[in-house]
Short mmCIF file of C-alpha atoms and ligand atoms in Angstrom, two decimals:
data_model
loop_
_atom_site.label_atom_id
_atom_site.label_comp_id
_atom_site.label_asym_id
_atom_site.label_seq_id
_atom_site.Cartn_x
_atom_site.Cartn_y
_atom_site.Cartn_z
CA UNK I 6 23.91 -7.41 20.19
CA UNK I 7 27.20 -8.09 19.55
CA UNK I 8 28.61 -7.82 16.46
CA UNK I 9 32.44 -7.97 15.96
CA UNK I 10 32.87 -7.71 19.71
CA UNK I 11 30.96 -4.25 19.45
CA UNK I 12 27.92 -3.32 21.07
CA UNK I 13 25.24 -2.46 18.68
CA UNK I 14 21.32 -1.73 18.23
CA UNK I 15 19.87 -2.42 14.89
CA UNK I 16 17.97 1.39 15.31
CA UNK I 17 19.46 4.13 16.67
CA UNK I 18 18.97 7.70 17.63
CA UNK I 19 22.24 10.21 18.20
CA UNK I 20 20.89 13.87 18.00
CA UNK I 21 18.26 14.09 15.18
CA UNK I 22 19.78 11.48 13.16
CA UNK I 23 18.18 7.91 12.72
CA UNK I 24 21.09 5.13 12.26
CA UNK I 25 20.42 1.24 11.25
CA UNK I 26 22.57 -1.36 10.82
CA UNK I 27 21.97 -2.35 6.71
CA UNK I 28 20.06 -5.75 6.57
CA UNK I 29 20.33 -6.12 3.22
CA UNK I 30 24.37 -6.63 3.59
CA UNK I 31 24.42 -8.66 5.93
CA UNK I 32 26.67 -11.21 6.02
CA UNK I 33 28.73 -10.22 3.32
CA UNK I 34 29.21 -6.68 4.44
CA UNK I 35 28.50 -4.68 7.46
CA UNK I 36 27.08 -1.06 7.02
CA UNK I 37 25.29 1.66 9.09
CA UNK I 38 22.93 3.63 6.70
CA UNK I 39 22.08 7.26 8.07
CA UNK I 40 18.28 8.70 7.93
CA UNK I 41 17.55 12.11 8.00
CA UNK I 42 13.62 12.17 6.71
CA UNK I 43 10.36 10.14 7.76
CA UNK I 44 10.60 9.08 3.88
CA UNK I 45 14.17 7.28 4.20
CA UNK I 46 12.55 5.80 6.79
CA UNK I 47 9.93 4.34 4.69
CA UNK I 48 12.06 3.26 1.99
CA UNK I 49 14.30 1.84 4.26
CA UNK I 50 11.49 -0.05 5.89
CA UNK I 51 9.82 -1.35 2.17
CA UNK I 52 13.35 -2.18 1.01
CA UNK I 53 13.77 -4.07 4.15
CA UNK I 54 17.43 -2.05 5.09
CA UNK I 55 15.26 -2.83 8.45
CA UNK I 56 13.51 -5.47 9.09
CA UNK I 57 11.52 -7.90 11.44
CA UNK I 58 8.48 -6.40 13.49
CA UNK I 59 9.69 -4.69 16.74
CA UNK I 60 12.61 -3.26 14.71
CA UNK I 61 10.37 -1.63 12.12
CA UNK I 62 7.71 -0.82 15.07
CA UNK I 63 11.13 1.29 16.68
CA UNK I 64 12.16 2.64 13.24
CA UNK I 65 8.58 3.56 12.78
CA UNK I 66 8.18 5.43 15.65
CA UNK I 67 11.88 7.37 15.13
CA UNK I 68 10.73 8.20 11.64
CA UNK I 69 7.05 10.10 13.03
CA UNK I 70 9.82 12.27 15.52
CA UNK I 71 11.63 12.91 11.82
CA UNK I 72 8.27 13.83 10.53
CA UNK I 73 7.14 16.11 13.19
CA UNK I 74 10.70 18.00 13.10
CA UNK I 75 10.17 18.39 9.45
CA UNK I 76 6.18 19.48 9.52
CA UNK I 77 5.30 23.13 9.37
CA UNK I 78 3.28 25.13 11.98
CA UNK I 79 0.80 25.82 9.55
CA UNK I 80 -0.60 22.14 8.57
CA UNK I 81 1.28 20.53 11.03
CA UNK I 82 -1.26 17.53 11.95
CA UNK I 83 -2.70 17.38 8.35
CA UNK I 84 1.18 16.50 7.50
CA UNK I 85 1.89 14.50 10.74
CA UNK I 86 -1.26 12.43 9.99
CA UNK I 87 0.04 11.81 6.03
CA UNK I 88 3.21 10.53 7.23
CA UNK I 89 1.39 8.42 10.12
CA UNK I 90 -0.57 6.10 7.26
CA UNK I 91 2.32 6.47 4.69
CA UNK I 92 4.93 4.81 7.58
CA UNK I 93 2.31 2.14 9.08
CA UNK I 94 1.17 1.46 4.90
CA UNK I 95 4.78 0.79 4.35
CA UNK I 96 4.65 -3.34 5.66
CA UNK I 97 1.03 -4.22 6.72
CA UNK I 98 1.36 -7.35 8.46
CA UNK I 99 3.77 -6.65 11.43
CA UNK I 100 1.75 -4.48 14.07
CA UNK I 101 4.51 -3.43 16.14
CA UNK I 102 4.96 -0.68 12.91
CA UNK I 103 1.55 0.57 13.76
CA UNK I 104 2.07 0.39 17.35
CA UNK I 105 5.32 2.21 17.08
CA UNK I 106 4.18 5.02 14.93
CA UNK I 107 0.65 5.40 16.50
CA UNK I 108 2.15 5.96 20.08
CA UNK I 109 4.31 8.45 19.17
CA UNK I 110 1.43 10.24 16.92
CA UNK I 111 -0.66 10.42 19.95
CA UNK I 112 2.23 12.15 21.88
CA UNK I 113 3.02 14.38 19.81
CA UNK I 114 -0.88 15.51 19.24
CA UNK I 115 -0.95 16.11 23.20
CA UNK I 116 1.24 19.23 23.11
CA UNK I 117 0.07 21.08 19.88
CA UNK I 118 -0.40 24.08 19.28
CA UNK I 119 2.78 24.43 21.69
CA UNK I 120 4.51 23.04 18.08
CA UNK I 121 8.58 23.06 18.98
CA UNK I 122 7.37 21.05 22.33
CA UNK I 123 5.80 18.69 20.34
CA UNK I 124 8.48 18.35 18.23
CA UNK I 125 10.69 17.37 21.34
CA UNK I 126 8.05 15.00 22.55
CA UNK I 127 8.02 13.30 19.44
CA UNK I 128 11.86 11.89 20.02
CA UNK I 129 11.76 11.49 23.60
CA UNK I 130 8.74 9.19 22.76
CA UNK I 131 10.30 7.41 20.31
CA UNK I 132 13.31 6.50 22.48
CA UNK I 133 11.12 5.50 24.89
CA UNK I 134 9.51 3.06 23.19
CA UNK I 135 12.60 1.67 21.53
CA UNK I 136 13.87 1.43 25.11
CA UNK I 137 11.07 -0.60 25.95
CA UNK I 138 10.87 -2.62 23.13
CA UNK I 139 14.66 -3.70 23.78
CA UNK I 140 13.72 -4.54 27.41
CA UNK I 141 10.72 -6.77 26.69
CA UNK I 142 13.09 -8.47 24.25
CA UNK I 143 15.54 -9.06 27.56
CA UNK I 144 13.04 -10.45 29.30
CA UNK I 145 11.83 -12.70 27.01
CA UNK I 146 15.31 -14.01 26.86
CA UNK I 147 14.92 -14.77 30.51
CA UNK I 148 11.57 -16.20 30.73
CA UNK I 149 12.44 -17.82 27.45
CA UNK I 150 15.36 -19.93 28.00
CA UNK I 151 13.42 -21.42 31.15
CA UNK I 152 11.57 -23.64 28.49
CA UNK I 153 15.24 -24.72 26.77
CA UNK I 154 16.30 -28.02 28.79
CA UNK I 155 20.30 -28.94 28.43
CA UNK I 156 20.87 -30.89 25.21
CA UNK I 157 18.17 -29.48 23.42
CA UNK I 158 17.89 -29.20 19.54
CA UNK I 159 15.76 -26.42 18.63
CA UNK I 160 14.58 -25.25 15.07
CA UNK I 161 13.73 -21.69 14.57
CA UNK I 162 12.39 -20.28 11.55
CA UNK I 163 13.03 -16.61 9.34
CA UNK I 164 15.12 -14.15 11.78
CA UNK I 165 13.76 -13.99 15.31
CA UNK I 166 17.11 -12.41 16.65
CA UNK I 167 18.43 -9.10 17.72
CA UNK I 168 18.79 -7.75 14.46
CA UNK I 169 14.65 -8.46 14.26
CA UNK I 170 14.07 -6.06 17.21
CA UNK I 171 15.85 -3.67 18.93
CA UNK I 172 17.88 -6.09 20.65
CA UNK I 173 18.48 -9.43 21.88
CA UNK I 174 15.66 -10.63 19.47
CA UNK I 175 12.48 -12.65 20.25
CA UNK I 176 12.86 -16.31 19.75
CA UNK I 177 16.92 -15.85 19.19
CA UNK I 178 16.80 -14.06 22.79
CA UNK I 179 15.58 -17.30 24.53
CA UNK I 180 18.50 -19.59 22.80
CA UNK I 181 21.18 -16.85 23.23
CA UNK I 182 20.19 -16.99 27.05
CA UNK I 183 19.75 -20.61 27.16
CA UNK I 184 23.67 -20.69 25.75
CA UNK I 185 24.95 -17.97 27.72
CA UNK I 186 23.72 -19.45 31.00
CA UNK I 187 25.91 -22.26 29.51
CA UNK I 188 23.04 -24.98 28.38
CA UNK I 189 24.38 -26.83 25.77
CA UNK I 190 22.04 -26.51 22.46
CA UNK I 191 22.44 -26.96 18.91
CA UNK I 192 19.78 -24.95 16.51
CA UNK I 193 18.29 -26.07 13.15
CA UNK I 194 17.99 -22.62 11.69
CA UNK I 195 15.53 -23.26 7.68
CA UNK I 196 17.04 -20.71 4.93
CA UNK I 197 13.90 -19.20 4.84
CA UNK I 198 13.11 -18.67 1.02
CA UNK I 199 12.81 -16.92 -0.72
CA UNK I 200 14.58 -13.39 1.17
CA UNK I 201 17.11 -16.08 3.54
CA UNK I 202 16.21 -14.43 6.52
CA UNK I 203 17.25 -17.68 8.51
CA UNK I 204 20.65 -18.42 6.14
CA UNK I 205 22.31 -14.85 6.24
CA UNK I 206 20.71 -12.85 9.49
CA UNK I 207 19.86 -15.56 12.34
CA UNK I 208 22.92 -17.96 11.48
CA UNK I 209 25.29 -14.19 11.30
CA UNK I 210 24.44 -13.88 14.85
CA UNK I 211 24.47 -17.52 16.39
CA UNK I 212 28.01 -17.23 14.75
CA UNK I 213 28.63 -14.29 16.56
CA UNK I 214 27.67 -15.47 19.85
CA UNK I 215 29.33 -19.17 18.43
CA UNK I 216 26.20 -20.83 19.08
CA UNK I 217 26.24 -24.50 17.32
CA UNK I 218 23.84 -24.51 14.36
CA UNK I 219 23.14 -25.40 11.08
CA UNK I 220 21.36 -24.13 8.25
CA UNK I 221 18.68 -26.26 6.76
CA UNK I 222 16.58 -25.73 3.74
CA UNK I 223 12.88 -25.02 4.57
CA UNK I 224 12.05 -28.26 3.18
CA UNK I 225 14.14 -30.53 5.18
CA UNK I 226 12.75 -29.80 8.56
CA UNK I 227 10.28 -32.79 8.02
CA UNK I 228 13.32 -34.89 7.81
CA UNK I 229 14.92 -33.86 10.79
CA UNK I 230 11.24 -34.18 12.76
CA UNK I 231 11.26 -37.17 11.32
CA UNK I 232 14.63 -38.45 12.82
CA UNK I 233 13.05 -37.59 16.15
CA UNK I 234 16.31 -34.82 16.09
CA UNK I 235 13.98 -32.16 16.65
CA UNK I 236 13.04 -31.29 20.73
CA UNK I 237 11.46 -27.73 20.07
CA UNK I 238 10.63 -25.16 17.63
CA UNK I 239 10.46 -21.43 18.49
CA UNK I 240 9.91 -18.61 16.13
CA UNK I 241 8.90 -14.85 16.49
CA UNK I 242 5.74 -13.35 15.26
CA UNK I 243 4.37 -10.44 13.58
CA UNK I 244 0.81 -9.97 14.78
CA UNK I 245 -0.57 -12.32 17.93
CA UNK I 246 -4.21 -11.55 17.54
CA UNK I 247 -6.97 -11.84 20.74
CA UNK I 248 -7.97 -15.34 19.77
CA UNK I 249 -4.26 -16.82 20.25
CA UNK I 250 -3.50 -17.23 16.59
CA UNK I 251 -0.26 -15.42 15.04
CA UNK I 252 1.18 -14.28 11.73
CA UNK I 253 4.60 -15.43 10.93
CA UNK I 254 7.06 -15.30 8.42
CA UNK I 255 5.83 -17.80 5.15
CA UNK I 256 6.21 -21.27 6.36
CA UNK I 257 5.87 -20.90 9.98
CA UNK I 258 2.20 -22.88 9.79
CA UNK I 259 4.09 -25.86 8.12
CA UNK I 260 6.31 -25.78 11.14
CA UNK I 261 4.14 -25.91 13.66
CA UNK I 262 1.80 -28.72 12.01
CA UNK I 263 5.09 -31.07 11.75
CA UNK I 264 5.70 -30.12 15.71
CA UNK I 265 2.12 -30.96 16.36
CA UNK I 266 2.43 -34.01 14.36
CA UNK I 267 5.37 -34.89 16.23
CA UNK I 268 3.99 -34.06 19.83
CA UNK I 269 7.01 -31.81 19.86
CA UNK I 270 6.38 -28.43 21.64
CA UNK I 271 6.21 -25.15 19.14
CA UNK I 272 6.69 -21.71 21.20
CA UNK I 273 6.01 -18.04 19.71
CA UNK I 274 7.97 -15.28 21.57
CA UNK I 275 6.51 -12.12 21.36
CA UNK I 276 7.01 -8.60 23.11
CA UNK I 277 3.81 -6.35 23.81
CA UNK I 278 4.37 -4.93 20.71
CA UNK I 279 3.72 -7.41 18.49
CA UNK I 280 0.20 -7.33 20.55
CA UNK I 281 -3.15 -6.35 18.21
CA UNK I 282 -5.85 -6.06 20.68
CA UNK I 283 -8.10 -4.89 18.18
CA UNK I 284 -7.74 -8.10 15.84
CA UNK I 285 -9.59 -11.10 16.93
CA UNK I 286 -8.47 -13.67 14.77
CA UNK I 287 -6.04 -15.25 12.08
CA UNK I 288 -8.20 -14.27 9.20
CA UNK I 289 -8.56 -10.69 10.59
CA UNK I 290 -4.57 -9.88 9.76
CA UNK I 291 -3.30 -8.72 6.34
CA UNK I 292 -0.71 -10.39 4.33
CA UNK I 293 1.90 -8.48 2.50
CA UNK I 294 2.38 -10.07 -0.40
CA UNK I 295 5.83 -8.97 -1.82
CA UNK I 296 7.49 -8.93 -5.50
CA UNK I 297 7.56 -11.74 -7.21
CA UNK I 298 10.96 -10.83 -8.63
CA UNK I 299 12.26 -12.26 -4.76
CA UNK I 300 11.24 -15.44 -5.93
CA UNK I 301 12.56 -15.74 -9.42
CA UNK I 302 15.73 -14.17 -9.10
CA UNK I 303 18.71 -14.35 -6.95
CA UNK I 304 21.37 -11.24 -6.47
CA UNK I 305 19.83 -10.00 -9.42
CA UNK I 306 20.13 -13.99 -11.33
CA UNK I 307 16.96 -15.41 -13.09
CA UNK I 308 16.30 -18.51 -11.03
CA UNK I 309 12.93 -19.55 -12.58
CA UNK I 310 11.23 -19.69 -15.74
CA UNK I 311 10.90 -16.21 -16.99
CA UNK I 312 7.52 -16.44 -18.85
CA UNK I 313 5.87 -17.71 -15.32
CA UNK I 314 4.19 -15.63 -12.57
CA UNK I 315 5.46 -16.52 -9.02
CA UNK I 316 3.38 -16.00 -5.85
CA UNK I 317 4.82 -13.83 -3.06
CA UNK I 318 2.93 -14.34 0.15
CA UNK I 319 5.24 -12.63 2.77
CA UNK I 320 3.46 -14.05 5.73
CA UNK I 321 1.09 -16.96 7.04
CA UNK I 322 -1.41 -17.76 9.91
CA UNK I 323 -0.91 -20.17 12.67
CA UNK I 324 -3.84 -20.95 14.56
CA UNK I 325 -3.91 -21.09 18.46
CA UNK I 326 -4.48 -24.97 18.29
CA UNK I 327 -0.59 -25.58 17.01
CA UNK I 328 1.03 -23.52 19.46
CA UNK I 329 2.20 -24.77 22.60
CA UNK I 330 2.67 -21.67 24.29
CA UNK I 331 3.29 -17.84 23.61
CA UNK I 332 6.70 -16.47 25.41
CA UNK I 333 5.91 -12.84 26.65
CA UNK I 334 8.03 -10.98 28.87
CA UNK I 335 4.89 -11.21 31.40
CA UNK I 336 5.48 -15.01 31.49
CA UNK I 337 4.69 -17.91 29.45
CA UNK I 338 1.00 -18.40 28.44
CA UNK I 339 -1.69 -20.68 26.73
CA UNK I 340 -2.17 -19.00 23.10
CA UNK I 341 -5.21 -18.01 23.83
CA UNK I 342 -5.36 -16.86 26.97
CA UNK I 343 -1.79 -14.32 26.07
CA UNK I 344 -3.21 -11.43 24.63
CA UNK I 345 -5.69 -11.08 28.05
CA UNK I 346 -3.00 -12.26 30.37
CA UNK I 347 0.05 -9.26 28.94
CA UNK I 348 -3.02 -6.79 29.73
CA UNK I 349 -3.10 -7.82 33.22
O1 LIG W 24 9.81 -10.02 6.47
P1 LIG W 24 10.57 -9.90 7.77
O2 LIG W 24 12.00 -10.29 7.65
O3 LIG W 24 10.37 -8.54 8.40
O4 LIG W 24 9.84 -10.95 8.70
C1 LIG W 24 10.28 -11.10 10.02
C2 LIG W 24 9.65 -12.23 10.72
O5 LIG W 24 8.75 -12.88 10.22
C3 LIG W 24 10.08 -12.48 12.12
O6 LIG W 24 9.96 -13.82 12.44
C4 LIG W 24 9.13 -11.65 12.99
O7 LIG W 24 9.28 -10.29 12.76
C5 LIG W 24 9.17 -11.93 14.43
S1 LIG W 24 10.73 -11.94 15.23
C6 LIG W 24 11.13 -10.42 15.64
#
């Protein structure tokens, strides 16, 4: 992505050292926070430093390589198994953390009890899949911005975008490739309460790429459905599950009822990452549920009653029935029929 004409990943190897662009700054300040340790990792991943599945699924899988380096010969898998569940523990809902972590885990088990080899493995596998987590993203950019006619006005929801993945994003790739290939598109983008995932990340980088947007509070995308100003919605995902129904950041569902509503066509981009073969169904994924001190206070400001609990689902289901279509870098596919069709 580019950011201040730079090149940049939000995850990065050079050496042994794990880099990631600082989320939490963003757009006020840009910073690069250094990792040395699987558990920076994981408090980098909780405290959201890094965020958005595939980029915690790559961060995940650099911090089991920083885990391996730092296990001893003697306990080696007992530790390399600890900091497995600690890392894919740390957010529950995204898979492409599990994925991440569990692919290079399996690597690494392949060459022990030749230990320094494994060790070695466990980067090189790591990069690999960070490689090809940053490629699906490219593609679904290209198969993507197929569905993006000229003119259109598309709302998106939480961050989607490059700084979400490794690059080039998931639902952000399609619309940056839909503008670079010179389409002319303007993009609702909701705040996305209560951490403004939509306000501060995915309107930093339309900026960046001067993409025409706006930011919208989440509850005014009924009015702009309503205006008929609205042609499609697409959003990322964190888990697409067997049966075609996906997790999404809190107040995806709402979205994609209004589109349905408004016969107005919702799309879910999604590498093979973000993939859970294993789950069958909405109901089947957990939701984080986060702080409630994200809802009642801003930068640190009560917001909100003091002497009242606040409810902090992270996350929320949309079923198969409300989605038009799942973007995959195999092609575009009928919710339910993706999971099968990315195997084939
Ligand atoms: O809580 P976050 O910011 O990690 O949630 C991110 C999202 O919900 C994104 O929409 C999702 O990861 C898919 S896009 C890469």
């Amino acid at each position: 992505m580019l950011i201040n004409g730079k090149e940049y990943r939000s995850v990065w190897l050079e050496g042994e050292t794990l880099f990631m662009i600082n989320q939490n700054l963003l757009p006020f300040d840009f910073g690069i926070k250094e990792l040395h340790s699987y558990s920076e990792v994981v408090d980098s991943i909780r405290d959201m430093t890094v965020r958005g599945a595939p980029a915690i699924g790559a961060a995940g899988a650099f911090a089991l390589a920083l885990a391996a380096k730092a296990a001893p010969d003697n306990g080696f898998r007992a530790y390399l198994r600890a900091a497995r569940d600690t890392l894919i523990a740390s957010r529950p809902t995204a898979v492409d953390l599990h994925n991440g972590v569990q692919s290079v885990y399996e690597q690494i088990l392949k060459f022990i009890p030749n230990y320094d080899h494994a060790r070695q493995v466990g980067f090189l596998a790591a990069q690999e899949f960070a490689n090809s987590s940053a490629e699906d993203c490219r593609l679904l950019g290209i198969v993507g911005s197929q569905l993006i006619p000229d003119g259109a006005r598309i709302l998106t929801h939480c961050n989607a975008g490059a700084l979400a993945t490794v690059d080039w994003g998931t639902a952000l790739a399609a619309i940056r490739a839909a503008h670079r290939s010179r389409k002319n598109i303007f993009v609702y983008v909701d705040e996305t309460r209560p951490r403004l995932q939509g306000s501060r990340l995915t309107a930093f980088e339309l900026e960046q790429e001067g993409i025409p947007h706006a930011i919208i509070t989440d509850s005014a995308a009924g009015f702009y459905f309503w205006k008929h100003e609205i042609d499609l919605v697409i959003t990322g995902a964190d888990r697409v599950c067997l049966n075609g129904d996906i997790a999404n950041k809190i107040g995806t569902y709402e979205k994609a009822v209004l589109a349905h509503e408004h016969k107005i066509p919702f799309y879910v981009s999604a590498p093979l990452s973000t993939f859970d073969q294993s789950c069958r169904e909405g109901k089947d994924i957990p939701i984080e549920i986060r702080s409630e001190t994200e809802i009642k206070e801003i930068g640190g400001v009560l917001v909100a009653n003091p002497g009242s609990n606040a409810l902090n689902p992270s996350f929320d289901i949309t079923p198969a029935r409300y989605i038009t279509g799942i973007i995959t870098p195999k092609g575009v596919f009928k919710a339910k029929e993706a999971s099968h069709k990315v195997t084939l």
